[in-house]
């Protein structure tokens, strides 16, 4: 596959890339083509770490301190100097001092000091004996075994060394990272700004919530599925509503969307019957490719640029919208956001509980219900209704059964790959 073909070249002459076939793009091929045109954003902003969950780090974080910044006790017990002990126990030492975390020593370190977890080890002492391992008698501690040097002492820099890179650029920050940043005293960090995604539904028959439904009309569900899908990606989502199949209004909406967003998503209007109409509008305002992807559900897909923004025209059938979003838009948004590496969705092997009918040729994302048996083996049943308009199938299912292009019919007990919805939606 030729990777340095520009969108403009490709649109003017589809033959410049010998393996580019808009009428039979595999899922993988289409992803590679799209990836070709995606450049991560570079605008950054500085934010407080308390607002940084799921944000993408724009620069590596280097620790300015050692953690811990001093040797300290890992236990409540007694700190001693092992070099002062003979070789054969039992040993008896007088308690000559007391030290609590964050406090100054009371007394001295001549023999043993009572020490609490987190308290700094005074110089001259080199081990901590847990309190459970000593007998206390008239101001003396008595213990049988000689402790090892550094026993129960947390060493300076044992968690993090001063100068160590603890988080890489491109990291999507997790809860533990926020704590880690705090542990090195960093309260604000540079992150990439959030990706802005504008989206709208198209169709004369599509009705917004709150309106009565007349015969032949359907409520707009795609926009709500998208709101949920986008929430998971932590983008700035811009809802542009439902747009009728009207050239002028669609054109105006696409222009407006591309002015304010990095990614524009429309649903509907790219299927064979309607594509010509969208093609005409998009040709006028952007550089768009129309593809027939060899996948099911979700065959038609449009991708291209309108101004600086990336445009995805997803098929209108509610299941197709979700599957194509997940296959193409998710990865594109993550790439644009600056996240590296992009987390791959794991494929898990599962045993089929009933046969599946499939014709070779397309990659299928069937909806299934998996369970784990007593031996922790995944088993999966495909749902009966696999129509691309049956949104209930997404809701009832808890996984995709991913069937590769060359797969044909599958019998019960055969192994298939599944992707758990928990990791996707
Ligand atoms: P289209 O891709 O526009 O040809 O639409 C394919 C099918 O999906 C049609 O039956 C539409 O009514 C339906 N559809 C399109 N958009 C939506 C939407 N936003 N919500 C629910 N159904 C839709
Ligand atoms: Mg339509």
CSV table of C-alpha atoms and ligand atoms in Angstrom, one decimal:
chain,number,residue,atom,x,y,z
A,1,UNK,CA,0.0,0.0,0.0
A,2,UNK,CA,1.3,3.4,-1.0
A,3,UNK,CA,1.3,5.6,2.1
A,4,UNK,CA,2.3,9.0,0.8
A,5,UNK,CA,-0.7,9.6,-1.5
A,6,UNK,CA,-2.5,12.8,-0.7
A,7,UNK,CA,-6.2,13.0,-0.5
A,8,UNK,CA,-6.3,15.4,-3.4
A,9,UNK,CA,-4.2,13.1,-5.6
A,10,UNK,CA,-6.3,10.2,-4.7
A,11,UNK,CA,-9.6,11.9,-5.4
A,12,UNK,CA,-8.4,13.2,-8.8
A,13,UNK,CA,-7.1,9.8,-9.9
A,14,UNK,CA,-8.1,6.7,-7.9
A,15,UNK,CA,-5.7,4.6,-10.0
A,16,UNK,CA,-2.6,6.3,-8.5
A,17,UNK,CA,-2.7,3.8,-5.7
A,18,UNK,CA,-2.8,0.4,-7.4
A,19,UNK,CA,-4.4,-1.4,-4.5
A,20,UNK,CA,-7.0,1.2,-3.6
A,21,UNK,CA,-10.4,0.0,-4.4
A,22,UNK,CA,-13.3,2.0,-3.0
A,23,UNK,CA,-15.7,-0.7,-3.9
A,24,UNK,CA,-14.0,-3.4,-1.8
A,25,UNK,CA,-12.0,-2.0,1.0
A,26,UNK,CA,-11.2,-4.4,3.8
A,27,UNK,CA,-11.5,-3.0,7.4
A,28,UNK,CA,-7.8,-3.1,7.8
A,29,UNK,CA,-7.0,-1.4,4.5
A,30,UNK,CA,-9.5,1.4,5.3
A,31,UNK,CA,-8.0,1.9,8.7
A,32,UNK,CA,-4.5,2.2,7.2
A,33,UNK,CA,-5.8,4.7,4.6
A,34,UNK,CA,-7.4,6.8,7.2
A,35,UNK,CA,-4.4,6.7,9.5
A,36,UNK,CA,-2.4,8.1,6.6
A,37,UNK,CA,-4.2,11.4,6.8
A,38,UNK,CA,-4.3,11.8,10.6
A,39,UNK,CA,-1.8,14.2,12.4
A,40,UNK,CA,-2.1,14.4,16.1
A,41,UNK,CA,-3.0,17.9,17.4
A,42,UNK,CA,-0.2,19.8,19.0
A,43,UNK,CA,-2.1,22.5,20.9
A,44,UNK,CA,-1.5,22.2,24.6
A,45,UNK,CA,-2.9,23.5,27.8
A,46,UNK,CA,-1.8,23.5,31.4
A,47,UNK,CA,-4.2,22.1,33.9
A,48,UNK,CA,-4.3,21.1,37.6
A,49,UNK,CA,-3.8,17.4,38.2
A,50,UNK,CA,-7.2,17.1,39.8
A,51,UNK,CA,-8.8,17.7,36.4
A,52,UNK,CA,-6.4,15.5,34.5
A,53,UNK,CA,-8.0,12.1,34.5
A,54,UNK,CA,-8.1,10.6,31.0
A,55,UNK,CA,-6.2,13.6,29.6
A,56,UNK,CA,-3.2,13.1,27.3
A,57,UNK,CA,0.2,14.2,28.6
A,58,UNK,CA,1.9,16.6,26.2
A,59,UNK,CA,5.4,16.2,27.7
A,60,UNK,CA,7.2,13.6,29.7
A,61,UNK,CA,7.2,14.1,33.5
A,62,UNK,CA,10.6,13.9,35.2
A,63,UNK,CA,10.7,13.6,39.0
A,64,UNK,CA,12.3,16.6,40.8
A,65,UNK,CA,12.7,14.6,44.0
A,66,UNK,CA,13.4,11.2,45.5
A,67,UNK,CA,10.4,9.3,46.8
A,68,UNK,CA,10.7,8.6,49.6
A,69,UNK,CA,13.0,11.6,50.2
A,70,UNK,CA,14.7,9.9,53.2
A,71,UNK,CA,15.2,6.3,54.5
A,72,UNK,CA,12.2,5.6,56.7
A,73,UNK,CA,10.6,2.8,58.8
A,74,UNK,CA,8.3,0.4,57.0
A,75,UNK,CA,6.9,-0.9,60.3
A,76,UNK,CA,5.9,0.2,63.8
A,77,UNK,CA,8.7,-1.2,65.9
A,78,UNK,CA,12.2,-0.5,67.1
A,79,UNK,CA,15.2,0.9,65.2
A,80,UNK,CA,18.6,-0.4,66.1
A,81,UNK,CA,22.2,-0.6,64.9
A,82,UNK,CA,22.9,-4.2,64.1
A,83,UNK,CA,26.7,-3.7,64.1
A,84,UNK,CA,26.5,-3.3,67.9
A,85,UNK,CA,25.0,-6.8,68.4
A,86,UNK,CA,26.9,-9.9,69.0
A,87,UNK,CA,26.3,-13.0,66.8
A,88,UNK,CA,24.2,-15.2,69.1
A,89,UNK,CA,20.8,-14.1,70.5
A,90,UNK,CA,18.8,-13.5,72.4
A,91,UNK,CA,19.6,-9.8,72.5
A,92,UNK,CA,18.5,-7.1,74.9
A,93,UNK,CA,18.6,-3.4,74.2
A,94,UNK,CA,17.4,-0.4,76.2
A,95,UNK,CA,14.8,1.8,74.6
A,96,UNK,CA,16.6,5.2,74.7
A,97,UNK,CA,14.4,7.2,72.4
A,98,UNK,CA,11.1,7.6,70.6
A,99,UNK,CA,10.4,8.8,67.0
A,100,UNK,CA,7.0,9.4,65.3
A,101,UNK,CA,6.6,10.1,61.6
A,102,UNK,CA,7.2,13.7,60.8
A,103,UNK,CA,8.6,14.5,64.3
A,104,UNK,CA,11.9,15.1,65.9
A,105,UNK,CA,13.5,12.3,68.0
A,106,UNK,CA,12.8,12.4,71.7
A,107,UNK,CA,15.8,10.9,73.6
A,108,UNK,CA,18.8,9.5,71.8
A,109,UNK,CA,19.9,6.6,69.5
A,110,UNK,CA,22.4,5.0,71.9
A,111,UNK,CA,20.6,1.7,72.0
A,112,UNK,CA,17.1,1.2,70.5
A,113,UNK,CA,14.4,3.7,69.6
A,114,UNK,CA,10.7,3.2,69.5
A,115,UNK,CA,9.8,4.1,65.8
A,116,UNK,CA,6.6,4.5,63.9
A,117,UNK,CA,5.9,3.7,60.3
A,118,UNK,CA,7.1,6.5,58.0
A,119,UNK,CA,9.4,8.0,60.6
A,120,UNK,CA,12.8,8.9,59.2
A,121,UNK,CA,15.6,6.5,60.2
A,122,UNK,CA,18.1,8.5,62.4
A,123,UNK,CA,21.7,8.3,61.3
A,124,UNK,CA,23.6,5.5,63.0
A,125,UNK,CA,20.7,3.1,62.9
A,126,UNK,CA,20.3,0.5,60.2
A,127,UNK,CA,17.4,-1.9,60.9
A,128,UNK,CA,13.8,-1.9,62.3
A,129,UNK,CA,12.5,-4.8,64.3
A,130,UNK,CA,8.7,-5.1,64.1
A,131,UNK,CA,7.0,-4.6,67.5
A,132,UNK,CA,5.5,-8.0,67.3
A,133,UNK,CA,8.9,-9.6,67.3
A,134,UNK,CA,10.2,-8.2,70.6
A,135,UNK,CA,9.4,-8.7,74.2
A,136,UNK,CA,9.3,-5.5,76.2
A,137,UNK,CA,10.5,-5.8,79.8
A,138,UNK,CA,11.3,-2.9,82.2
A,139,UNK,CA,12.5,-0.5,79.4
A,140,UNK,CA,14.3,-3.2,77.5
A,141,UNK,CA,13.5,-4.9,74.2
A,142,UNK,CA,14.4,-8.6,74.0
A,143,UNK,CA,14.6,-10.4,70.6
A,144,UNK,CA,16.0,-13.7,69.5
A,145,UNK,CA,17.1,-13.2,65.9
A,146,UNK,CA,19.6,-10.6,64.7
A,147,UNK,CA,17.9,-8.5,62.0
A,148,UNK,CA,19.5,-8.0,58.6
A,149,UNK,CA,21.0,-4.7,57.7
A,150,UNK,CA,18.2,-2.4,56.2
A,151,UNK,CA,15.5,-4.8,57.3
A,152,UNK,CA,12.1,-3.0,57.3
A,153,UNK,CA,13.7,0.2,56.0
A,154,UNK,CA,12.3,1.9,53.0
A,155,UNK,CA,15.2,3.3,51.1
A,156,UNK,CA,15.5,6.8,49.8
A,157,UNK,CA,14.4,6.9,46.1
A,158,UNK,CA,13.1,3.3,46.3
A,159,UNK,CA,9.8,4.3,44.7
A,160,UNK,CA,11.1,7.1,42.4
A,161,UNK,CA,14.5,8.5,41.8
A,162,UNK,CA,15.2,12.2,41.4
A,163,UNK,CA,15.6,12.8,37.6
A,164,UNK,CA,13.7,9.6,36.6
A,165,UNK,CA,11.1,9.9,33.8
A,166,UNK,CA,7.9,8.6,35.4
A,167,UNK,CA,5.3,9.3,32.7
A,168,UNK,CA,5.8,9.4,29.0
A,169,UNK,CA,4.4,11.9,26.5
A,170,UNK,CA,1.2,10.6,25.0
A,171,UNK,CA,0.1,8.8,28.2
A,172,UNK,CA,-3.6,8.8,28.9
A,173,UNK,CA,-3.6,9.6,32.6
A,174,UNK,CA,-5.1,7.1,35.0
A,175,UNK,CA,-6.2,7.6,38.6
A,176,UNK,CA,-2.9,6.2,39.9
A,177,UNK,CA,-1.0,8.7,37.7
A,178,UNK,CA,-2.7,11.6,39.5
A,179,UNK,CA,-1.5,10.3,42.8
A,180,UNK,CA,2.0,9.6,41.4
A,181,UNK,CA,2.2,13.2,40.2
A,182,UNK,CA,1.2,14.5,43.6
A,183,UNK,CA,3.8,12.2,45.2
A,184,UNK,CA,6.5,14.1,43.4
A,185,UNK,CA,5.0,17.5,44.3
A,186,UNK,CA,3.7,18.3,40.8
A,187,UNK,CA,0.3,20.1,40.8
A,188,UNK,CA,-0.1,21.1,37.2
A,189,UNK,CA,0.9,19.5,33.9
A,190,UNK,CA,0.8,20.1,30.2
A,191,UNK,CA,-1.8,18.1,28.3
A,192,UNK,CA,-3.0,18.2,24.7
A,193,UNK,CA,-6.3,20.1,24.4
A,194,UNK,CA,-9.4,17.9,24.0
A,195,UNK,CA,-10.4,16.8,20.5
A,196,UNK,CA,-13.7,18.5,19.4
A,197,UNK,CA,-16.1,16.2,17.7
A,198,UNK,CA,-19.3,17.7,16.1
A,199,UNK,CA,-22.0,15.3,15.0
A,200,UNK,CA,-25.4,15.2,13.5
A,201,UNK,CA,-28.0,12.8,12.1
A,202,UNK,CA,-29.5,13.1,8.7
A,203,UNK,CA,-32.8,11.9,7.3
A,204,UNK,CA,-36.3,13.4,6.6
A,205,UNK,CA,-37.8,10.5,8.5
A,206,UNK,CA,-35.6,11.1,11.6
A,207,UNK,CA,-37.4,12.8,14.5
A,208,UNK,CA,-35.9,14.5,17.5
A,209,UNK,CA,-37.0,13.4,21.0
A,210,UNK,CA,-39.9,15.3,22.4
A,211,UNK,CA,-41.9,15.3,19.1
A,212,UNK,CA,-44.8,13.0,18.3
A,213,UNK,CA,-43.9,10.1,16.0
A,214,UNK,CA,-45.9,10.1,12.8
A,215,UNK,CA,-46.3,7.0,10.6
A,216,UNK,CA,-43.0,6.4,8.7
A,217,UNK,CA,-40.9,8.3,11.1
A,218,UNK,CA,-38.2,7.0,13.5
A,219,UNK,CA,-36.8,8.6,16.6
A,220,UNK,CA,-33.2,9.7,16.3
A,221,UNK,CA,-31.2,7.1,18.2
A,222,UNK,CA,-27.8,7.4,16.6
A,223,UNK,CA,-27.1,10.8,18.1
A,224,UNK,CA,-27.6,9.3,21.6
A,225,UNK,CA,-25.4,6.2,20.9
A,226,UNK,CA,-22.8,8.6,19.7
A,227,UNK,CA,-23.0,10.8,22.8
A,228,UNK,CA,-22.3,7.7,24.8
A,229,UNK,CA,-19.5,6.5,22.6
A,230,UNK,CA,-17.9,9.9,22.6
A,231,UNK,CA,-18.1,10.2,26.3
A,232,UNK,CA,-16.0,7.2,26.7
A,233,UNK,CA,-13.3,8.9,24.5
A,234,UNK,CA,-13.4,12.0,26.7
A,235,UNK,CA,-13.7,14.4,23.8
A,236,UNK,CA,-15.5,17.7,23.6
A,237,UNK,CA,-18.7,16.6,21.9
A,238,UNK,CA,-20.8,19.1,20.0
A,239,UNK,CA,-24.3,18.0,19.2
A,240,UNK,CA,-25.7,19.6,16.0
A,241,UNK,CA,-29.1,17.8,16.0
A,242,UNK,CA,-31.1,16.2,13.2
A,243,UNK,CA,-30.8,17.6,9.7
A,244,UNK,CA,-33.4,16.9,7.0
A,245,UNK,CA,-32.3,15.5,3.6
A,246,UNK,CA,-31.9,19.0,2.3
A,247,UNK,CA,-28.8,19.9,0.3
A,248,UNK,CA,-28.5,23.5,1.5
A,249,UNK,CA,-29.0,22.7,5.2
A,250,UNK,CA,-26.6,19.7,5.1
A,251,UNK,CA,-24.0,21.9,3.3
A,252,UNK,CA,-24.4,24.7,5.8
A,253,UNK,CA,-24.2,22.2,8.8
A,254,UNK,CA,-21.1,20.5,7.4
A,255,UNK,CA,-19.4,23.9,6.9
A,256,UNK,CA,-20.3,25.1,10.4
A,257,UNK,CA,-19.2,21.7,11.9
A,258,UNK,CA,-15.9,21.8,10.2
A,259,UNK,CA,-15.3,25.3,11.4
A,260,UNK,CA,-15.7,24.4,15.0
A,261,UNK,CA,-14.5,20.8,15.3
A,262,UNK,CA,-11.5,18.6,14.6
A,263,UNK,CA,-13.8,15.7,13.6
A,264,UNK,CA,-17.2,15.8,12.0
A,265,UNK,CA,-19.5,12.8,12.1
A,266,UNK,CA,-22.8,12.5,10.2
A,267,UNK,CA,-25.0,9.4,10.2
A,268,UNK,CA,-27.2,8.4,7.4
A,269,UNK,CA,-27.1,9.4,3.7
A,270,UNK,CA,-24.1,7.4,2.6
A,271,UNK,CA,-25.9,4.3,1.5
A,272,UNK,CA,-26.1,3.5,-2.2
A,273,UNK,CA,-29.5,5.2,-2.7
A,274,UNK,CA,-28.4,8.5,-1.0
A,275,UNK,CA,-24.7,8.6,-1.6
A,276,UNK,CA,-24.9,10.5,-4.9
A,277,UNK,CA,-26.6,13.3,-3.1
A,278,UNK,CA,-24.1,13.5,-0.3
A,279,UNK,CA,-21.3,13.2,-2.8
A,280,UNK,CA,-22.4,16.3,-4.6
A,281,UNK,CA,-22.4,18.3,-1.4
A,282,UNK,CA,-19.1,17.0,-0.1
A,283,UNK,CA,-17.4,17.4,-3.5
A,284,UNK,CA,-18.3,21.1,-3.3
A,285,UNK,CA,-17.0,21.7,0.2
A,286,UNK,CA,-14.3,19.1,0.9
A,287,UNK,CA,-12.3,16.1,-0.3
A,288,UNK,CA,-14.2,13.0,0.5
A,289,UNK,CA,-13.8,9.4,-0.4
A,290,UNK,CA,-16.8,7.0,-0.5
A,291,UNK,CA,-16.0,3.4,0.4
A,292,UNK,CA,-17.8,0.1,0.4
A,293,UNK,CA,-16.1,-1.6,3.2
A,294,UNK,CA,-16.2,-5.4,3.2
A,295,UNK,CA,-17.8,-5.6,6.6
A,296,UNK,CA,-21.1,-6.4,8.1
A,297,UNK,CA,-22.9,-4.5,9.4
A,298,UNK,CA,-21.7,-1.1,8.1
A,299,UNK,CA,-20.8,-1.4,4.5
A,300,UNK,CA,-20.9,2.2,3.2
A,301,UNK,CA,-18.5,4.7,4.8
A,302,UNK,CA,-17.3,8.2,3.7
A,303,UNK,CA,-14.0,9.6,4.9
A,304,UNK,CA,-12.2,12.8,4.0
A,305,UNK,CA,-11.4,16.4,5.0
A,306,UNK,CA,-13.5,19.4,5.1
A,307,UNK,CA,-11.1,22.3,5.7
A,308,UNK,CA,-8.9,21.2,8.6
A,309,UNK,CA,-11.4,18.8,10.1
A,310,UNK,CA,-11.7,15.0,9.4
A,311,UNK,CA,-15.1,13.9,8.2
A,312,UNK,CA,-16.7,10.5,8.8
A,313,UNK,CA,-20.0,9.7,7.1
A,314,UNK,CA,-21.3,6.7,8.9
A,315,UNK,CA,-24.2,4.6,7.7
A,316,UNK,CA,-27.6,5.4,9.3
A,317,UNK,CA,-28.6,1.9,10.5
A,318,UNK,CA,-28.2,2.1,14.3
A,319,UNK,CA,-26.0,-1.0,14.6
A,320,UNK,CA,-23.9,0.0,11.6
A,321,UNK,CA,-23.4,3.5,13.1
A,322,UNK,CA,-22.0,1.9,16.3
A,323,UNK,CA,-19.8,-0.7,14.6
A,324,UNK,CA,-18.3,1.7,12.1
A,325,UNK,CA,-17.7,4.3,14.8
A,326,UNK,CA,-15.9,1.7,16.9
A,327,UNK,CA,-13.9,0.4,13.9
A,328,UNK,CA,-12.9,3.7,12.3
A,329,UNK,CA,-13.7,6.8,14.4
A,330,UNK,CA,-12.5,5.6,17.8
A,331,UNK,CA,-9.0,4.9,16.5
A,332,UNK,CA,-8.9,8.1,14.5
A,333,UNK,CA,-10.0,10.3,17.5
A,334,UNK,CA,-7.4,8.6,19.7
A,335,UNK,CA,-4.7,9.2,17.2
A,336,UNK,CA,-5.6,12.8,16.8
A,337,UNK,CA,-5.7,13.3,20.6
A,338,UNK,CA,-2.0,12.5,20.8
A,339,UNK,CA,-2.4,9.3,22.8
A,340,UNK,CA,0.4,6.8,22.3
A,341,UNK,CA,0.3,3.9,22.1
A,342,UNK,CA,-3.4,3.5,21.2
A,343,UNK,CA,-4.9,0.7,23.3
A,344,UNK,CA,-5.8,-2.3,21.2
A,345,UNK,CA,-9.0,-4.0,22.0
A,346,UNK,CA,-8.2,-7.6,23.0
A,347,UNK,CA,-9.7,-10.5,21.1
A,348,UNK,CA,-10.6,-13.4,23.3
A,349,UNK,CA,-11.2,-17.0,22.2
A,350,UNK,CA,-14.6,-18.4,23.0
A,351,UNK,CA,-16.4,-21.6,22.2
A,352,UNK,CA,-19.6,-21.3,20.1
A,353,UNK,CA,-22.7,-22.6,21.9
A,354,UNK,CA,-24.7,-22.6,18.6
A,355,UNK,CA,-23.7,-22.6,14.9
A,356,UNK,CA,-23.3,-19.5,12.8
A,357,UNK,CA,-24.2,-19.0,9.2
A,358,UNK,CA,-21.8,-16.9,7.2
A,359,UNK,CA,-20.8,-16.4,3.6
A,360,UNK,CA,-17.0,-15.8,3.1
A,361,UNK,CA,-16.1,-12.3,1.9
A,362,UNK,CA,-16.9,-9.8,4.6
A,363,UNK,CA,-15.7,-9.3,8.1
A,364,UNK,CA,-18.7,-9.7,10.4
A,365,UNK,CA,-19.3,-8.2,13.8
A,366,UNK,CA,-22.1,-10.4,15.1
A,367,UNK,CA,-23.6,-9.6,18.5
A,368,UNK,CA,-23.3,-12.3,21.1
A,369,UNK,CA,-23.7,-13.1,24.7
A,370,UNK,CA,-20.7,-14.6,26.4
A,371,UNK,CA,-20.3,-16.3,29.7
A,372,UNK,CA,-17.5,-18.1,31.5
A,373,UNK,CA,-17.9,-21.7,32.5
A,374,UNK,CA,-16.7,-23.3,35.8
A,375,UNK,CA,-13.3,-23.8,34.2
A,376,UNK,CA,-13.0,-20.1,33.2
A,377,UNK,CA,-13.5,-21.0,29.5
A,378,UNK,CA,-15.4,-18.3,27.5
A,379,UNK,CA,-18.5,-19.6,25.7
A,380,UNK,CA,-20.6,-17.5,23.4
A,381,UNK,CA,-24.1,-17.6,21.9
A,382,UNK,CA,-24.8,-15.5,18.8
A,383,UNK,CA,-28.1,-13.5,19.1
A,384,UNK,CA,-30.8,-14.6,16.7
A,385,UNK,CA,-31.6,-11.1,15.3
A,386,UNK,CA,-28.5,-9.8,13.6
A,387,UNK,CA,-30.1,-7.1,11.4
A,388,UNK,CA,-28.2,-3.8,11.2
A,389,UNK,CA,-31.3,-1.9,12.2
A,390,UNK,CA,-31.9,-3.9,15.4
A,391,UNK,CA,-30.4,-1.8,18.1
A,392,UNK,CA,-31.8,-4.1,20.7
A,393,UNK,CA,-29.2,-6.6,19.7
A,394,UNK,CA,-26.4,-4.2,20.9
A,395,UNK,CA,-28.2,-3.8,24.2
A,396,UNK,CA,-28.9,-7.5,24.8
A,397,UNK,CA,-25.4,-8.5,23.7
A,398,UNK,CA,-22.3,-8.2,25.8
A,399,UNK,CA,-19.7,-8.9,23.1
A,400,UNK,CA,-19.0,-8.8,19.3
A,401,UNK,CA,-18.2,-12.1,17.7
A,402,UNK,CA,-15.6,-11.1,15.2
A,403,UNK,CA,-15.6,-13.3,12.1
A,404,UNK,CA,-12.8,-12.8,9.6
A,405,UNK,CA,-13.4,-12.3,5.9
A,406,UNK,CA,-12.5,-15.9,4.9
A,407,UNK,CA,-14.6,-17.5,7.6
A,408,UNK,CA,-17.6,-19.6,6.3
A,409,UNK,CA,-20.3,-21.4,8.4
A,410,UNK,CA,-19.2,-22.3,11.9
A,411,UNK,CA,-20.5,-25.3,13.9
A,412,UNK,CA,-21.3,-25.5,17.6
A,413,UNK,CA,-18.2,-26.0,19.7
A,414,UNK,CA,-15.9,-24.3,17.2
A,415,UNK,CA,-13.6,-21.5,18.5
A,416,UNK,CA,-14.3,-17.8,17.6
A,417,UNK,CA,-12.8,-14.5,18.6
A,418,UNK,CA,-14.9,-12.2,20.7
A,419,UNK,CA,-14.5,-8.6,21.9
A,420,UNK,CA,-16.1,-7.7,25.2
A,421,UNK,CA,-18.3,-4.6,25.2
A,422,UNK,CA,-16.9,-3.7,28.6
A,423,UNK,CA,-13.6,-2.7,26.8
A,424,UNK,CA,-15.4,-0.8,24.1
A,425,UNK,CA,-18.6,1.0,25.1
B,1,LIG,P1,-29.5,5.7,5.6
B,1,LIG,O1,-28.1,5.3,6.0
B,1,LIG,O2,-29.7,7.2,5.7
B,1,LIG,O3,-29.9,5.2,4.3
B,1,LIG,O4,-30.4,5.1,6.7
B,1,LIG,C1,-30.5,3.7,6.9
B,1,LIG,C2,-31.6,3.3,7.9
B,1,LIG,O5,-31.2,3.7,9.1
B,1,LIG,C3,-32.9,3.9,7.6
B,1,LIG,O6,-33.9,2.9,7.9
B,1,LIG,C4,-33.0,5.0,8.5
B,1,LIG,O7,-34.3,5.4,8.8
B,1,LIG,C5,-32.2,4.6,9.7
B,1,LIG,N1,-31.6,5.7,10.4
B,1,LIG,C6,-30.8,6.6,9.8
B,1,LIG,N2,-30.5,7.5,10.7
B,1,LIG,C7,-31.0,7.2,11.9
B,1,LIG,C8,-31.0,7.7,13.2
B,1,LIG,N3,-30.3,8.8,13.5
B,1,LIG,N4,-31.7,7.0,14.2
B,1,LIG,C9,-32.3,5.9,13.9
B,1,LIG,N5,-32.4,5.4,12.7
B,1,LIG,C10,-31.7,6.0,11.7
B,2,LIG,MG1,-31.2,8.6,5.2
